[in-house]
Amino acid sequence: MKKVNFIFIQPHFRKFDGHYFDYIYSLSQNLNQSTFDVSVYGARDALPEIQSQFSCFIPFFSAFAANSPLSSNSEKEPNTSLLAKYRSKSFKFLRKFRKISHTFLFKDITESFYFMWESIRFVRAIKKKFAKTECVFFVDTIQYFRILGYAFIYLMIKRGKVLQESHFFLFLRFSNHGDHRLGSMLSRWITKFAVRSLLRCCSTANVTLFTDSVLLKKEQEDLLKVPVQLLPIPAFRNNKHGSMSCFKQKNNLRKVITYWGGNNAVKGSEFVFRLLCSQKLSEANVEVHAQFDAQEIVMLKKQFAQNCSFLERNINNKYVNFLPKNIPSDQYDRIIERTDIMLLPYQGKHYAKCTSGIFTDCLANNKVPVASSGTWIAYELAQLNLNQLIFESGSYSSFEKKVLDVANDYHSFQKSVDQISDNWRKFHNPKSLADNIVKLVSFIP
């Protein structure tokens, strides 16, 4: 049987940051190898270690399209055509324009135009490599300034009849925020315009919009007036052999509390740092492992100078430990394994509807989360009857009390998490995600 090409389009995919690698890798490993040939089109400057994880990784998209500083040699292939000369001049203009653009709005506009050019180059590459074949395109993490480019890619492929059959999966991972700021309004307008244009010109049977959050599904369906599929989260961590693993709980004299995210206000870093300075840590007999680098610690000490008197004492007594940034995946796994309680004091609008990979790893591995109200995490916990793990958003006293209460009665809370985690993992795992995707593609038998 002739295989179907499964093509990941990942302009930002260059490092092991966040959960992008785990998402793509776990999904690719759980697609039926007798049915699919998997290709990953990632960033041109992707790490060799990333590229070596896949049988077919194409370092394709240049730096500007991947939302990083512009590379002066981003267009290396020789081309003397009029279009190439025009593109070269356009890139120079966009680089200069970006230097003087002091707002996210101008930055997003310039990146939108740049990614349109990258889309033309991508379609040309697809024509050469996959002409007259069946292809499934999977776009993880749609950012609104790229969605016009993705719509353009699909329209060019469909109208040019480049492929025998094709299906596009567009992952709507982010919220379009319901406020009236110019950036948010532009985000909603571009998303709505691009998706509606795409669906109007193509069969909706060949385009699947999806998300992994019930709250985002409702928001996007209200905005776009089209169905959005709810697909599983590939929740299990992968070990070095690529198989799914769920770590078993270890017994520690002190309960281990972990925070990931650095000095990031939307992740509640200020609450975490204040907890590190608390005298109550020694009384609770816990140790907190927080991901702050040296520069962030200096900044936070200045910000909370009046509350830092117990920090050094907590550090000396090993109640406080600091985790490095950009740690390897296997080290991350070991830290997750040792963790008892995970801090998720997320604030602001970003996590109100968006999913969290840290929470996913937490629940998949039977760890106890502590989360702020008004977030997707809190919504999920409420659906699982774990409201007792939610604290009042914006209140440090509520946060500290909840953390210490959970630590003091840890086994009771851990038992509650353990009772629901098995059923949760039956839906949220890489095999479930792969199976659900295959069901939505009409030309796969």
Coordinates of C-alpha atoms in Angstrom, one line a residue:
M1 CA 0.0 0.0 0.0
K2 CA 1.3 3.5 -0.9
K3 CA 2.1 5.5 2.2
V4 CA 0.6 8.9 3.1
N5 CA 3.1 11.7 3.8
F6 CA 2.5 13.3 7.2
I7 CA 4.2 16.7 7.2
F8 CA 4.8 18.8 10.3
I9 CA 5.1 22.5 9.5
Q10 CA 7.1 24.0 12.5
P11 CA 8.8 27.3 11.7
H12 CA 9.7 27.9 15.3
F13 CA 11.1 24.4 16.0
R14 CA 14.8 24.7 16.7
K15 CA 15.5 23.7 20.4
F16 CA 14.1 21.6 23.2
D17 CA 12.3 24.6 24.7
G18 CA 8.9 24.2 26.2
H19 CA 6.9 21.2 25.1
Y20 CA 7.2 21.6 21.4
F21 CA 9.7 18.8 20.9
D22 CA 7.7 16.4 23.2
Y23 CA 4.5 17.1 21.3
I24 CA 5.8 16.6 17.8
Y25 CA 8.1 13.7 18.7
S26 CA 5.5 11.7 20.7
L27 CA 2.9 12.2 17.9
S28 CA 5.3 11.2 15.2
Q29 CA 6.3 8.0 17.1
N30 CA 2.6 7.0 17.5
L31 CA 1.6 7.3 13.9
N32 CA 1.4 3.9 12.1
Q33 CA 4.7 3.6 10.4
S34 CA 3.2 1.3 7.7
T35 CA 0.7 4.0 6.8
F36 CA 2.7 7.2 7.1
D37 CA 6.1 8.7 6.0
V38 CA 6.8 11.5 8.5
S39 CA 8.7 14.7 7.6
V40 CA 9.3 17.6 9.8
Y41 CA 9.9 21.1 8.3
G42 CA 11.5 23.1 11.1
A43 CA 13.7 26.1 11.6
R44 CA 16.8 26.4 9.4
D45 CA 19.0 26.8 12.5
A46 CA 17.5 23.8 14.4
L47 CA 20.0 22.1 16.7
P48 CA 21.7 19.0 15.3
E49 CA 20.4 17.1 18.4
I50 CA 16.8 18.0 17.4
Q51 CA 17.3 17.0 13.8
S52 CA 18.8 13.6 14.7
Q53 CA 15.6 12.6 16.6
F54 CA 13.6 12.3 13.3
S55 CA 14.2 10.1 10.3
C56 CA 13.4 13.1 8.0
F57 CA 13.9 16.6 9.4
I58 CA 14.2 19.4 6.9
P59 CA 15.8 22.6 8.4
F60 CA 13.8 24.9 6.2
F61 CA 12.3 28.1 7.7
S62 CA 14.6 31.1 8.2
A63 CA 15.0 32.8 11.5
F64 CA 12.6 35.8 11.0
A65 CA 9.7 33.5 10.3
A66 CA 10.5 31.6 13.5
N67 CA 10.2 34.7 15.6
S68 CA 13.9 35.2 16.4
P69 CA 16.5 37.8 15.5
L70 CA 17.0 38.1 11.7
S71 CA 19.9 36.3 10.1
S72 CA 21.8 38.2 7.5
N73 CA 22.2 35.1 5.4
S74 CA 18.6 33.9 5.7
E75 CA 18.3 33.5 1.9
K76 CA 21.2 31.5 0.7
E77 CA 19.9 29.7 -2.3
P78 CA 21.1 31.4 -5.6
N79 CA 18.2 32.9 -7.6
T80 CA 18.5 35.7 -10.1
S81 CA 14.8 36.0 -10.9
L82 CA 13.0 39.3 -10.7
L83 CA 11.0 37.8 -7.8
A84 CA 14.2 36.9 -5.9
K85 CA 15.5 40.5 -6.3
Y86 CA 12.2 42.0 -5.1
R87 CA 12.2 39.6 -2.1
S88 CA 15.7 40.6 -1.2
K89 CA 14.9 44.3 -1.2
S90 CA 11.7 43.5 0.7
F91 CA 13.6 41.7 3.4
K92 CA 16.1 44.6 3.8
F93 CA 13.1 47.0 4.2
L94 CA 11.4 44.7 6.7
R95 CA 14.6 44.3 8.7
K96 CA 15.0 48.1 8.9
F97 CA 11.3 48.6 9.7
R98 CA 11.6 46.0 12.5
K99 CA 14.4 47.9 14.1
I100 CA 12.3 51.0 14.5
S101 CA 9.1 49.2 15.4
H102 CA 8.7 49.6 19.1
T103 CA 5.4 47.8 19.5
F104 CA 4.3 44.2 19.2
L105 CA 1.8 45.3 16.6
F106 CA 4.4 46.5 14.1
K107 CA 6.6 43.5 14.8
D108 CA 3.7 41.2 14.1
I109 CA 2.8 43.0 10.9
T110 CA 6.4 42.7 9.5
E111 CA 6.6 39.1 10.5
S112 CA 3.3 38.4 8.8
F113 CA 4.6 39.7 5.5
Y114 CA 7.9 37.8 5.9
F115 CA 6.1 34.5 6.5
M116 CA 4.0 35.1 3.4
W117 CA 7.3 35.0 1.4
E118 CA 8.4 31.9 3.3
S119 CA 5.1 30.3 2.3
I120 CA 5.8 30.7 -1.4
R121 CA 9.2 29.0 -0.9
F122 CA 7.6 26.2 1.1
V123 CA 5.0 25.5 -1.6
R124 CA 7.7 25.3 -4.2
A125 CA 9.6 22.7 -2.1
I126 CA 6.4 20.7 -1.6
K127 CA 5.8 20.6 -5.4
K128 CA 9.3 19.2 -6.0
K129 CA 9.2 16.5 -3.2
F130 CA 5.6 15.4 -2.9
A131 CA 3.9 16.0 -6.3
K132 CA 0.9 13.8 -7.0
T133 CA 1.0 12.1 -3.6
E134 CA -1.3 12.1 -0.6
C135 CA -0.2 14.5 2.2
V136 CA -1.4 15.4 5.7
F137 CA -0.1 18.8 6.9
F138 CA 0.0 19.3 10.6
V139 CA 0.6 22.8 12.0
D140 CA 1.2 22.9 15.7
T141 CA 0.7 26.3 17.5
I142 CA -1.0 28.7 15.2
Q143 CA 0.2 32.3 15.9
Y144 CA -2.2 34.8 14.4
F145 CA 0.6 36.7 12.5
R146 CA 1.3 33.4 10.6
I147 CA -2.2 32.3 9.9
L148 CA -2.5 34.2 6.6
G149 CA 0.7 32.4 5.5
Y150 CA -0.8 29.0 6.3
A151 CA -4.0 29.9 4.5
F152 CA -1.9 31.0 1.5
I153 CA 0.0 27.7 1.6
Y154 CA -3.1 25.6 1.5
L155 CA -4.8 27.7 -1.2
M156 CA -1.7 27.4 -3.5
I157 CA -1.6 23.7 -2.9
K158 CA -5.3 23.1 -3.6
R159 CA -5.7 25.5 -6.5
G160 CA -2.4 24.4 -8.2
K161 CA -3.5 20.7 -7.9
V162 CA 0.0 19.9 -6.7
L163 CA -1.0 16.9 -4.7
Q164 CA -3.3 14.0 -5.3
E165 CA -5.0 14.5 -1.9
S166 CA -4.3 16.7 1.1
H167 CA -5.6 17.5 4.5
F168 CA -4.6 20.4 6.8
F169 CA -4.7 20.3 10.6
L170 CA -4.4 23.8 12.1
F171 CA -3.8 23.9 15.9
L172 CA -5.5 26.9 17.6
R173 CA -3.4 26.8 20.7
F174 CA -3.6 30.5 21.8
S175 CA -6.5 32.7 22.9
N176 CA -7.5 35.8 20.9
H177 CA -8.2 37.6 24.2
G178 CA -11.6 39.3 24.6
D179 CA -10.4 42.8 25.4
H180 CA -10.5 45.8 23.1
R181 CA -6.8 46.6 22.8
L182 CA -5.6 47.2 19.2
G183 CA -3.3 44.1 19.2
S184 CA -6.1 41.8 20.4
M185 CA -8.6 43.3 17.9
L186 CA -6.1 42.8 15.1
S187 CA -5.5 39.2 16.2
R188 CA -9.2 38.4 16.1
W189 CA -9.7 40.1 12.7
I190 CA -6.7 38.3 11.1
T191 CA -7.7 34.9 12.5
K192 CA -11.3 35.3 11.4
F193 CA -10.4 36.7 7.9
A194 CA -7.8 34.0 7.1
V195 CA -9.7 31.0 8.4
R196 CA -13.0 32.1 6.7
S197 CA -11.1 32.7 3.4
L198 CA -9.5 29.3 3.6
L199 CA -12.7 27.5 4.3
R200 CA -14.6 29.4 1.7
C201 CA -12.2 28.4 -1.1
C202 CA -11.6 24.8 0.1
S203 CA -13.7 21.8 1.2
T204 CA -14.1 21.9 5.0
A205 CA -13.7 18.2 4.9
N206 CA -10.0 18.8 4.0
V207 CA -9.3 21.3 6.7
T208 CA -9.5 20.6 10.4
L209 CA -9.3 23.3 13.0
F210 CA -8.5 21.9 16.4
T211 CA -7.5 22.7 19.9
D212 CA -6.8 20.9 23.1
S213 CA -8.8 23.1 25.5
V214 CA -12.6 23.1 26.0
L215 CA -12.5 26.8 26.8
L216 CA -10.5 27.6 23.6
K217 CA -12.8 25.5 21.5
K218 CA -15.8 27.6 22.6
E219 CA -13.9 30.9 22.1
Q220 CA -12.7 30.0 18.6
E221 CA -16.1 28.6 17.5
D222 CA -17.8 31.8 18.6
L223 CA -15.2 33.9 16.7
L224 CA -15.0 31.8 13.5
K225 CA -18.5 30.4 13.3
V226 CA -17.1 27.0 12.2
P227 CA -16.6 23.8 14.1
V228 CA -13.4 23.3 16.0
Q229 CA -12.3 19.8 17.0
L230 CA -11.3 19.0 20.6
L231 CA -8.3 16.6 20.4
P232 CA -6.3 14.9 23.2
I233 CA -3.1 16.2 24.7
P234 CA -0.1 13.8 24.4
A235 CA 0.3 13.7 28.1
F236 CA 3.0 11.1 28.8
R237 CA 6.6 12.0 29.0
N238 CA 8.9 10.0 26.6
N239 CA 11.9 8.3 27.9
K240 CA 15.1 8.1 25.9
H241 CA 13.9 5.0 24.0
G242 CA 10.7 6.8 22.9
S243 CA 8.3 4.7 24.8
M244 CA 5.6 6.1 27.1
S245 CA 6.5 6.2 30.8
C246 CA 4.7 7.2 33.9
F247 CA 6.9 7.7 36.9
K248 CA 6.1 6.1 40.2
Q249 CA 6.0 8.1 43.4
K250 CA 9.1 8.0 45.7
N251 CA 9.0 8.4 49.4
N252 CA 11.0 11.4 50.7
L253 CA 11.5 12.7 54.2
R254 CA 10.6 16.2 52.9
K255 CA 7.9 16.8 50.3
V256 CA 9.4 18.2 47.1
I257 CA 7.7 21.2 45.6
T258 CA 8.7 22.2 42.1
Y259 CA 8.1 25.4 40.0
W260 CA 9.0 25.8 36.3
G261 CA 8.9 29.0 34.4
G262 CA 11.6 31.5 35.6
N263 CA 10.8 35.1 36.4
N264 CA 7.6 35.2 34.4
A265 CA 4.8 37.3 35.8
V266 CA 2.1 35.3 33.9
K267 CA 3.3 32.1 35.6
G268 CA 3.1 33.7 39.1
S269 CA 6.9 33.9 39.7
E270 CA 6.4 36.7 42.3
F271 CA 4.3 34.4 44.5
V272 CA 6.8 31.6 44.1
F273 CA 9.7 33.9 45.1
R274 CA 7.8 35.2 48.2
L275 CA 7.3 31.5 49.2
L276 CA 11.0 30.9 48.9
C277 CA 11.5 33.7 51.5
S278 CA 8.9 32.3 53.9
Q279 CA 9.8 31.3 57.4
K280 CA 7.0 28.7 57.2
L281 CA 9.0 26.4 54.8
S282 CA 11.0 25.0 57.7
E283 CA 7.9 24.4 59.7
A284 CA 6.3 22.5 56.9
N285 CA 9.3 20.3 56.3
V286 CA 9.4 20.8 52.5
E287 CA 12.0 21.7 49.9
V288 CA 11.2 23.9 47.0
H289 CA 12.9 23.6 43.6
A290 CA 12.4 26.7 41.6
Q291 CA 13.6 27.5 38.1
F292 CA 15.3 30.9 38.5
D293 CA 18.8 31.8 37.1
A294 CA 21.3 34.0 38.9
Q295 CA 20.2 37.2 37.1
E296 CA 16.6 36.6 37.9
I297 CA 17.3 35.9 41.6
V298 CA 19.2 39.3 41.8
M299 CA 16.2 41.1 40.2
L300 CA 13.7 39.4 42.5
K301 CA 15.8 40.2 45.6
K302 CA 15.7 43.9 44.7
Q303 CA 12.0 43.7 44.1
F304 CA 11.2 42.0 47.4
A305 CA 14.1 43.4 49.5
Q306 CA 11.9 43.7 52.6
N307 CA 10.8 40.1 52.5
C308 CA 14.2 38.4 51.8
S309 CA 15.4 38.0 55.4
F310 CA 14.8 34.2 55.5
L311 CA 15.8 33.4 51.9
E312 CA 19.5 32.7 52.7
R313 CA 18.6 30.7 55.7
N314 CA 16.2 28.6 53.6
I315 CA 18.9 28.1 51.0
N316 CA 21.5 27.1 53.6
N317 CA 19.1 24.6 55.2
K318 CA 18.2 23.1 51.7
Y319 CA 14.6 24.2 51.9
V320 CA 15.2 26.2 48.7
N321 CA 17.0 24.9 45.6
F322 CA 17.3 26.6 42.2
L323 CA 16.9 24.8 38.9
P324 CA 18.9 25.8 35.8
K325 CA 17.3 27.0 32.5
N326 CA 17.2 24.9 29.3
I327 CA 17.8 21.6 31.0
P328 CA 17.9 18.4 29.0
S329 CA 14.8 16.4 28.6
D330 CA 16.1 13.4 30.7
Q331 CA 17.0 15.7 33.6
Y332 CA 13.6 17.3 33.4
D333 CA 12.1 13.8 33.6
R334 CA 14.2 13.0 36.7
I335 CA 13.0 16.2 38.4
I336 CA 9.4 15.4 37.6
E337 CA 10.0 11.9 39.1
R338 CA 11.2 13.4 42.4
T339 CA 8.4 16.0 42.6
D340 CA 5.5 15.7 45.0
I341 CA 3.7 19.0 44.5
M342 CA 3.8 21.2 41.4
L343 CA 3.2 25.0 41.7
L344 CA 1.1 26.5 38.9
P345 CA 0.1 30.0 40.2
Y346 CA -0.6 31.3 36.7
Q347 CA -2.0 34.8 36.4
G348 CA -3.4 37.0 33.6
K349 CA -5.3 36.3 30.4
H350 CA -2.9 34.0 28.6
Y351 CA -3.6 30.9 30.8
A352 CA -7.3 31.7 31.3
K353 CA -8.1 29.3 28.4
C354 CA -4.8 27.9 27.1
T355 CA -3.5 24.6 28.2
S356 CA -0.3 24.0 30.2
G357 CA 2.3 21.3 29.3
I358 CA 3.6 21.4 32.9
F359 CA 0.1 20.7 34.3
T360 CA -0.2 17.9 31.7
D361 CA 3.1 16.3 32.9
C362 CA 2.0 16.8 36.5
L363 CA -1.3 15.0 36.2
A364 CA 0.0 12.3 33.9
N365 CA 2.6 11.4 36.5
N366 CA 0.3 11.5 39.5
K367 CA 1.8 14.6 41.0
V368 CA -0.3 17.1 43.0
P369 CA -0.9 20.5 41.3
V370 CA -1.6 23.7 43.2
A371 CA -3.3 26.2 40.7
S372 CA -4.8 29.6 40.7
S373 CA -8.5 30.2 40.0
G374 CA -9.7 31.6 36.7
T375 CA -7.4 29.4 34.5
W376 CA -7.8 26.5 32.2
I377 CA -5.9 24.4 34.8
A378 CA -8.5 25.3 37.5
Y379 CA -11.3 24.5 35.0
E380 CA -9.8 21.0 34.4
L381 CA -9.3 20.4 38.2
A382 CA -13.0 21.4 38.8
Q383 CA -14.1 19.0 36.1
L384 CA -12.1 16.3 37.9
N385 CA -13.6 17.2 41.3
L386 CA -10.3 18.5 42.6
N387 CA -11.4 22.0 43.6
Q388 CA -9.5 21.7 46.8
L389 CA -6.3 22.2 44.9
I390 CA -7.3 25.7 43.6
F391 CA -6.4 28.9 45.4
E392 CA -7.7 32.4 44.9
S393 CA -6.0 34.1 42.0
G394 CA -4.1 37.3 42.9
S395 CA -3.9 36.5 46.6
Y396 CA -0.5 35.5 48.0
S397 CA -1.9 34.6 51.4
S398 CA -4.3 32.2 49.7
F399 CA -1.5 30.7 47.6
E400 CA 0.9 30.2 50.6
K401 CA -1.9 28.7 52.7
K402 CA -2.9 26.3 50.0
V403 CA 0.7 25.1 49.4
L404 CA 1.3 24.5 53.1
D405 CA -2.1 22.8 53.5
V406 CA -1.4 20.4 50.6
A407 CA 2.1 19.7 52.0
N408 CA 0.8 18.9 55.5
D409 CA -2.0 16.6 54.2
Y410 CA -0.1 15.4 51.1
H411 CA -1.2 11.8 51.1
S412 CA -4.9 12.6 51.1
F413 CA -4.5 15.0 48.2
Q414 CA -2.2 12.5 46.3
K415 CA -4.8 9.8 46.7
S416 CA -7.4 12.1 45.1
V417 CA -5.2 12.8 42.2
D418 CA -4.3 9.1 41.8
Q419 CA -8.0 8.1 41.6
I420 CA -8.7 10.3 38.5
S421 CA -5.3 10.2 36.7
D422 CA -5.8 6.8 35.1
N423 CA -9.0 7.8 33.4
W424 CA -7.6 11.2 32.4
R425 CA -4.6 9.4 30.7
K426 CA -6.9 7.1 28.7
F427 CA -7.9 10.1 26.6
H428 CA -4.8 12.4 27.0
N429 CA -1.9 10.4 25.5
P430 CA 0.0 10.3 22.2
K431 CA -1.7 7.2 20.8
S432 CA -5.1 8.7 21.5
L433 CA -4.1 11.9 19.7
A434 CA -2.7 9.9 16.7
D435 CA -5.8 7.8 16.4
N436 CA -8.2 10.8 16.6
I437 CA -6.2 12.5 13.8
V438 CA -6.3 9.5 11.5
K439 CA -10.1 9.3 11.9
L440 CA -10.5 12.8 10.6
V441 CA -8.7 12.2 7.3
S442 CA -11.1 11.0 4.6
F443 CA -8.5 9.5 2.3
I444 CA -6.9 7.2 4.9
P445 CA -8.6 3.8 4.9

